[in-house]
Amino acid sequence: MKIVHAAGELYPYVKTGGLADAVAALSATLADRGHDVSVFVPAYRAALDHKELARAERRLGLRVEMGDRSFAGDVRVLPVKKGLTVYFIGREEFFDRRFPYGNGDRNYDDNDARFVFFCKAVVEVMRIAEIRADVVHCHDWQAALLPLLVRYEERRSGIALAMKTVFTIHNIAFQGVFPMRSFALTNLPDELLNIDGLEYYGQINLMKGGILFADRVTTVSPRYAREILLPEFGCGLEGVVGTRADDLVGLVNGIDTRVWNPAKDRLLPAKYAVHDLTGKPMCRAALLKKYGMDEAFKGPVFGMICRLTEQKGLDLLLAAKDFFVQQDCRLIVLGTGEKRYESALRELAQAQPKKIAFSLRHDEEMSHWIEAGADFFLMPSHFEPCGLNQMYSQAYGTVPVVTRVGGFIDTVTDIDEHPEDGTGITFAPTAAEFVQALQRALQLHGQPEPMLAVIKRGMTRDFSWQKAAAAYEQLYHQTI
Ligand code: ADP
């Protein structure tokens, strides 16, 4: 099949979260399975600076109409490997920025123009390069206009661009909502500006367009597919999702085992595997040393890596601070995000430098060190479409402590509820339950044999993208 992916981020060129990992691994795995895959992503500063971009061929001369103005752009074409080409859509004014969507506290004011431009440029490149796709697969709000734009361009030009479109919701909390006047940038007909189109409480909502107009809608776990039909998780789009309930399917992401495999991980101070775990305590000691903590410490080490936002349950972590202060344990947190959480974590770490560490940065290498060096990985999220770190943790022999929501339910089984095959500790997202879960972790850590059994079960679970990509392949076939 000829498959086009479009997304706002793509590992390793630019990443703010799991979207980048998912699109990279899915597209690469589909290429390995013999498909012809093109991926479109904006040419942000980080992408342009990436060493691989030196190999890209620069093609100029892209023009995109937005409203009554015409905008120039360019495209860099990177042949990554057999069957996989990445197209970087460039326009300095829009994408030559350090961060993809905003500067931490605020989204950029021109995100409407930036991503309308991106989607229109994808259509334009498909037309010019004569990419006739079997499936155009768009991810999240940044690419959500594509199902509509593809059809309108086909109607305008008389050229067939795509047989079918698929839209994947990676996180329904981010919808791309803009003032009504932004609609003019799309050059789509006014008839779409109503409740059955992009209109959303007097504004426009790009994700709504993706949900309504793609041939199939998917999300990143079966549980989240059910949750987003409910007001509690649908973030205002539950009614819109409901209209597509028959076309909605939840497929769990895999993990990229070329990047996340403790037996081959070159970023780690020591490698290890389920049949030989000797490298794991070495990673633990190296991690503790890195943070100025006693390498010989025997108690449990808790790790946490995430965007510092409300979603990730930072309120629950901070509410449990007495646990970390009073118990004989260590806590290492890596993340960036909202200032209120950054300063609270900084204060906590400064008050307890021997027990609690906080790194305020994005650091791929350190994320591997924490996954390998911690005994338990904390994910107290209030909602979680799929989540990746709970899968990385199991692969790395680090026991996940996760809330009973979304993708966690599909990927972590509780050790008390399933004594035979449990791989983690699960709890309802409340402060009291979180502390209880931490207590259970302490107890488990005090029992080396059961702890080892849980570790080994996690490490032998199959979270590979082969399984996930096969499910997408089947979905594409069904849709066509
Ligand atoms: P989300 O997409 O909601 O942010 P996921 O769990 O699906 O959450 O994916 C997050 C990914 O980003 C994980 O691979 C995680 O390790 C990584 N990540 C988040 N923050 C950082 C950071 N500060 N440094 C390194 N990696 C990070």
PDB file of N, CA, C and O and ligand atoms in Angstrom, residues 15 17-18 21 305-307 311-312 334-335 361-363 367 384 387-389 392, ligand 1:
ATOM      1  N   LYS A  15      10.332  16.193  19.044  1.00  0.00           N
ATOM      2  CA  LYS A  15       9.443  15.420  19.915  1.00  0.00           C
ATOM      3  C   LYS A  15       9.052  16.243  21.134  1.00  0.00           C
ATOM      4  O   LYS A  15       9.899  16.828  21.784  1.00  0.00           O
ATOM      5  N   GLY A  17       6.268  14.647  22.890  1.00  0.00           N
ATOM      6  CA  GLY A  17       5.627  13.568  23.652  1.00  0.00           C
ATOM      7  C   GLY A  17       5.480  12.314  22.826  1.00  0.00           C
ATOM      8  O   GLY A  17       6.170  12.123  21.811  1.00  0.00           O
ATOM      9  N   GLY A  18       4.555  11.466  23.272  1.00  0.00           N
ATOM     10  CA  GLY A  18       4.397  10.148  22.676  1.00  0.00           C
ATOM     11  C   GLY A  18       4.005  10.152  21.207  1.00  0.00           C
ATOM     12  O   GLY A  18       4.288   9.194  20.482  1.00  0.00           O
ATOM     13  N   ASP A  21       7.001   9.558  18.991  1.00  0.00           N
ATOM     14  CA  ASP A  21       7.459   8.163  19.024  1.00  0.00           C
ATOM     15  C   ASP A  21       6.518   7.277  18.219  1.00  0.00           C
ATOM     16  O   ASP A  21       6.951   6.413  17.465  1.00  0.00           O
ATOM     17  N   ILE A 305       9.034  10.485  34.527  1.00  0.00           N
ATOM     18  CA  ILE A 305       9.444  11.323  33.384  1.00  0.00           C
ATOM     19  C   ILE A 305       8.174  11.734  32.665  1.00  0.00           C
ATOM     20  O   ILE A 305       7.410  10.874  32.223  1.00  0.00           O
ATOM     21  N   CYS A 306       7.943  13.026  32.554  1.00  0.00           N
ATOM     22  CA  CYS A 306       6.726  13.421  31.833  1.00  0.00           C
ATOM     23  C   CYS A 306       6.706  14.912  31.568  1.00  0.00           C
ATOM     24  O   CYS A 306       7.505  15.664  32.110  1.00  0.00           O
ATOM     25  N   ARG A 307       5.750  15.303  30.716  1.00  0.00           N
ATOM     26  CA  ARG A 307       5.413  16.711  30.595  1.00  0.00           C
ATOM     27  C   ARG A 307       4.796  17.112  31.932  1.00  0.00           C
ATOM     28  O   ARG A 307       3.968  16.367  32.475  1.00  0.00           O
ATOM     29  N   GLN A 311      -2.563  16.805  33.419  1.00  0.00           N
ATOM     30  CA  GLN A 311      -2.876  15.439  32.966  1.00  0.00           C
ATOM     31  C   GLN A 311      -2.037  14.391  33.689  1.00  0.00           C
ATOM     32  O   GLN A 311      -2.520  13.314  34.048  1.00  0.00           O
ATOM     33  N   LYS A 312      -0.754  14.694  33.892  1.00  0.00           N
ATOM     34  CA  LYS A 312       0.180  13.677  34.365  1.00  0.00           C
ATOM     35  C   LYS A 312       0.106  13.460  35.882  1.00  0.00           C
ATOM     36  O   LYS A 312       0.906  12.712  36.441  1.00  0.00           O
ATOM     37  N   LEU A 334      12.156  13.738  35.987  1.00  0.00           N
ATOM     38  CA  LEU A 334      12.674  14.457  34.815  1.00  0.00           C
ATOM     39  C   LEU A 334      11.478  14.995  34.057  1.00  0.00           C
ATOM     40  O   LEU A 334      10.569  14.234  33.709  1.00  0.00           O
ATOM     41  N   GLY A 335      11.478  16.309  33.803  1.00  0.00           N
ATOM     42  CA  GLY A 335      10.342  16.832  33.042  1.00  0.00           C
ATOM     43  C   GLY A 335      10.400  18.338  32.889  1.00  0.00           C
ATOM     44  O   GLY A 335      11.133  19.025  33.607  1.00  0.00           O
ATOM     45  N   ARG A 361      14.551  19.589  32.304  1.00  0.00           N
ATOM     46  CA  ARG A 361      15.007  19.697  30.923  1.00  0.00           C
ATOM     47  C   ARG A 361      14.449  18.522  30.128  1.00  0.00           C
ATOM     48  O   ARG A 361      13.939  17.562  30.702  1.00  0.00           O
ATOM     49  N   HIS A 362      14.569  18.616  28.811  1.00  0.00           N
ATOM     50  CA  HIS A 362      14.247  17.448  27.988  1.00  0.00           C
ATOM     51  C   HIS A 362      15.559  16.736  27.733  1.00  0.00           C
ATOM     52  O   HIS A 362      16.508  17.331  27.252  1.00  0.00           O
ATOM     53  N   ASP A 363      15.636  15.477  28.086  1.00  0.00           N
ATOM     54  CA  ASP A 363      16.916  14.779  28.038  1.00  0.00           C
ATOM     55  C   ASP A 363      16.670  13.302  27.690  1.00  0.00           C
ATOM     56  O   ASP A 363      16.313  12.502  28.559  1.00  0.00           O
ATOM     57  N   SER A 367      16.387   9.989  30.166  1.00  0.00           N
ATOM     58  CA  SER A 367      15.130   9.234  30.249  1.00  0.00           C
ATOM     59  C   SER A 367      15.423   7.729  30.175  1.00  0.00           C
ATOM     60  O   SER A 367      14.777   6.937  30.849  1.00  0.00           O
ATOM     61  N   GLU A 384      -5.037   9.072  30.368  1.00  0.00           N
ATOM     62  CA  GLU A 384      -3.864   8.672  29.584  1.00  0.00           C
ATOM     63  C   GLU A 384      -4.335   7.921  28.344  1.00  0.00           C
ATOM     64  O   GLU A 384      -4.766   6.779  28.434  1.00  0.00           O
ATOM     65  N   GLY A 387      -0.068   6.154  26.642  1.00  0.00           N
ATOM     66  CA  GLY A 387       1.077   6.159  27.552  1.00  0.00           C
ATOM     67  C   GLY A 387       2.146   5.240  26.985  1.00  0.00           C
ATOM     68  O   GLY A 387       1.846   4.169  26.456  1.00  0.00           O
ATOM     69  N   LEU A 388       3.376   5.670  27.086  1.00  0.00           N
ATOM     70  CA  LEU A 388       4.476   4.853  26.574  1.00  0.00           C
ATOM     71  C   LEU A 388       5.369   4.362  27.706  1.00  0.00           C
ATOM     72  O   LEU A 388       5.842   3.231  27.704  1.00  0.00           O
ATOM     73  N   ASN A 389       5.598   5.233  28.688  1.00  0.00           N
ATOM     74  CA  ASN A 389       6.590   4.885  29.705  1.00  0.00           C
ATOM     75  C   ASN A 389       6.234   3.655  30.529  1.00  0.00           C
ATOM     76  O   ASN A 389       7.121   2.951  31.000  1.00  0.00           O
ATOM     77  N   TYR A 392       7.714   1.032  28.305  1.00  0.00           N
ATOM     78  CA  TYR A 392       9.180   1.068  28.418  1.00  0.00           C
ATOM     79  C   TYR A 392       9.598   0.472  29.762  1.00  0.00           C
ATOM     80  O   TYR A 392      10.555  -0.288  29.849  1.00  0.00           O
TER      81      TYR A 392
HETATM   82  P1  ADP B   1       2.535  12.235  26.274  1.00  0.00           P
HETATM   83  O1  ADP B   1       2.540  11.965  24.817  1.00  0.00           O
HETATM   84  O2  ADP B   1       1.177  12.530  26.837  1.00  0.00           O
HETATM   85  O3  ADP B   1       3.521  13.270  26.691  1.00  0.00           O
HETATM   86  P2  ADP B   1       3.553   9.514  26.567  1.00  0.00           P
HETATM   87  O4  ADP B   1       3.820   8.679  27.776  1.00  0.00           O
HETATM   88  O5  ADP B   1       2.697   8.904  25.510  1.00  0.00           O
HETATM   89  O6  ADP B   1       2.973  10.899  27.055  1.00  0.00           O
HETATM   90  O7  ADP B   1       4.942   9.878  25.896  1.00  0.00           O
HETATM   91  C1  ADP B   1       5.843  10.755  26.463  1.00  0.00           C
HETATM   92  C2  ADP B   1       7.202  10.498  25.888  1.00  0.00           C
HETATM   93  O8  ADP B   1       8.028  11.654  26.051  1.00  0.00           O
HETATM   94  C3  ADP B   1       7.909   9.378  26.612  1.00  0.00           C
HETATM   95  O9  ADP B   1       8.756   8.729  25.711  1.00  0.00           O
HETATM   96  C4  ADP B   1       8.709  10.155  27.682  1.00  0.00           C
HETATM   97  O10 ADP B   1       9.805   9.437  28.158  1.00  0.00           O
HETATM   98  C5  ADP B   1       9.130  11.360  26.908  1.00  0.00           C
HETATM   99  N1  ADP B   1       9.451  12.527  27.726  1.00  0.00           N
HETATM  100  C6  ADP B   1       8.585  13.346  28.367  1.00  0.00           C
HETATM  101  N2  ADP B   1       9.270  14.324  29.017  1.00  0.00           N
HETATM  102  C7  ADP B   1      10.588  14.091  28.798  1.00  0.00           C
HETATM  103  C8  ADP B   1      11.809  14.752  29.215  1.00  0.00           C
HETATM  104  N3  ADP B   1      11.790  15.850  29.975  1.00  0.00           N
HETATM  105  N4  ADP B   1      12.986  14.235  28.782  1.00  0.00           N
HETATM  106  C9  ADP B   1      13.018  13.127  28.005  1.00  0.00           C
HETATM  107  N5  ADP B   1      11.913  12.480  27.578  1.00  0.00           N
HETATM  108  C10 ADP B   1      10.710  12.947  27.966  1.00  0.00           C
END
